XYZ file of C-alpha atoms in Angstrom:
111
model
C 0.000 0.000 0.000
C 1.272 3.469 -0.888
C 2.171 5.612 2.116
C 0.761 9.108 1.688
C 2.080 12.129 3.580
C -0.231 13.115 6.426
C -1.640 16.622 6.715
C -1.778 17.894 10.308
C -5.109 18.965 11.792
C -5.274 22.666 10.926
C -8.207 24.927 11.737
C -8.636 27.505 8.976
C -8.564 31.119 10.239
C -11.277 33.557 9.245
C -10.652 36.938 7.570
C -9.627 38.411 10.952
C -7.164 35.619 11.767
C -9.410 33.955 14.363
C -9.530 30.162 14.405
C -12.700 28.579 13.063
C -14.092 25.033 13.236
C -13.199 24.477 9.575
C -10.481 21.869 8.994
C -8.209 21.279 6.047
C -9.082 18.055 4.164
C -7.340 14.926 5.447
C -4.702 13.602 3.069
C -5.639 9.963 3.788
C -9.326 9.042 3.483
C -11.014 5.621 3.606
C -14.566 4.288 3.250
C -15.501 0.877 4.630
C -18.679 -1.144 4.245
C -20.291 -2.220 7.525
C -22.165 -5.529 7.626
C -24.507 -6.133 10.593
C -22.757 -7.656 13.634
C -19.487 -8.220 11.707
C -16.335 -6.492 12.966
C -14.192 -4.569 10.486
C -10.597 -4.043 11.625
C -8.676 -1.183 10.034
C -4.929 -0.639 10.275
C -3.863 2.884 11.197
C -1.913 4.421 8.281
C 1.750 5.259 8.904
C 2.148 8.755 10.324
C -1.491 9.132 11.400
C -2.072 10.958 14.693
C -5.796 11.758 14.506
C -8.861 10.241 12.846
C -12.233 11.799 12.055
C -15.063 9.248 11.844
C -18.551 9.421 10.336
C -21.008 6.754 9.236
C -24.411 6.261 7.671
C -25.419 4.130 10.681
C -24.562 3.914 14.384
C -21.331 2.075 15.167
C -19.121 0.928 18.028
C -15.318 1.215 17.908
C -12.748 -0.776 19.862
C -9.146 0.352 20.163
C -6.488 -2.374 19.713
C -8.977 -5.252 19.821
C -11.954 -6.740 18.016
C -15.174 -4.728 18.294
C -18.164 -6.665 19.613
C -21.738 -5.434 19.942
C -22.453 -5.032 23.661
C -25.236 -7.274 24.966
C -24.830 -6.373 28.650
C -23.038 -3.841 30.852
C -19.273 -3.566 30.340
C -17.708 -2.030 33.442
C -14.046 -3.079 33.335
C -12.874 -0.015 31.405
C -12.388 -1.699 28.010
C -15.883 -1.258 26.544
C -16.267 -0.333 22.885
C -17.075 3.341 22.307
C -20.340 4.442 20.657
C -20.198 6.823 17.675
C -17.057 8.848 18.478
C -16.382 11.577 15.920
C -12.657 12.220 16.420
C -9.894 10.497 18.351
C -6.133 10.511 18.690
C -4.712 7.335 17.157
C -1.078 8.077 18.049
C 0.559 4.834 19.107
C -2.336 2.625 17.970
C -1.978 -0.049 15.299
C -5.653 -0.657 14.493
C -9.284 0.275 15.092
C -12.142 -2.210 14.954
C -15.735 -1.219 14.131
C -19.043 -3.053 14.427
C -22.637 -2.010 13.753
C -26.113 -3.458 14.227
C -27.106 -2.318 10.723
C -25.483 -2.203 7.296
C -23.904 1.086 6.322
C -20.745 2.887 5.312
C -17.975 4.223 7.526
C -15.852 7.215 6.469
C -12.431 7.787 8.053
C -10.173 10.812 7.593
C -6.637 10.507 8.993
C -4.367 13.431 9.924
C -0.671 13.410 10.890
């Protein structure tokens, strides 16, 4: 797989130089198909520090392990996370996603 250079997360300033909530486009983008109750594990691209996540359906993400749909309380501190939008992925090798419904997952990685 080709290694692309990673853009850093940069908030675009407005006409007065104030920071806005507008980000530059990520240089590494992926789309993954989600199948109900089937984990999809995605390797973190080289140089990635941050990921933005969006999907056409609700999803759970597990860091450094296989995502499983919760069926009961998970209180040990290693529960999957529900619908996060942005996370640091520095030092992680992979993310795993699972959903109750079919859909598409969009990931944008920044360095």
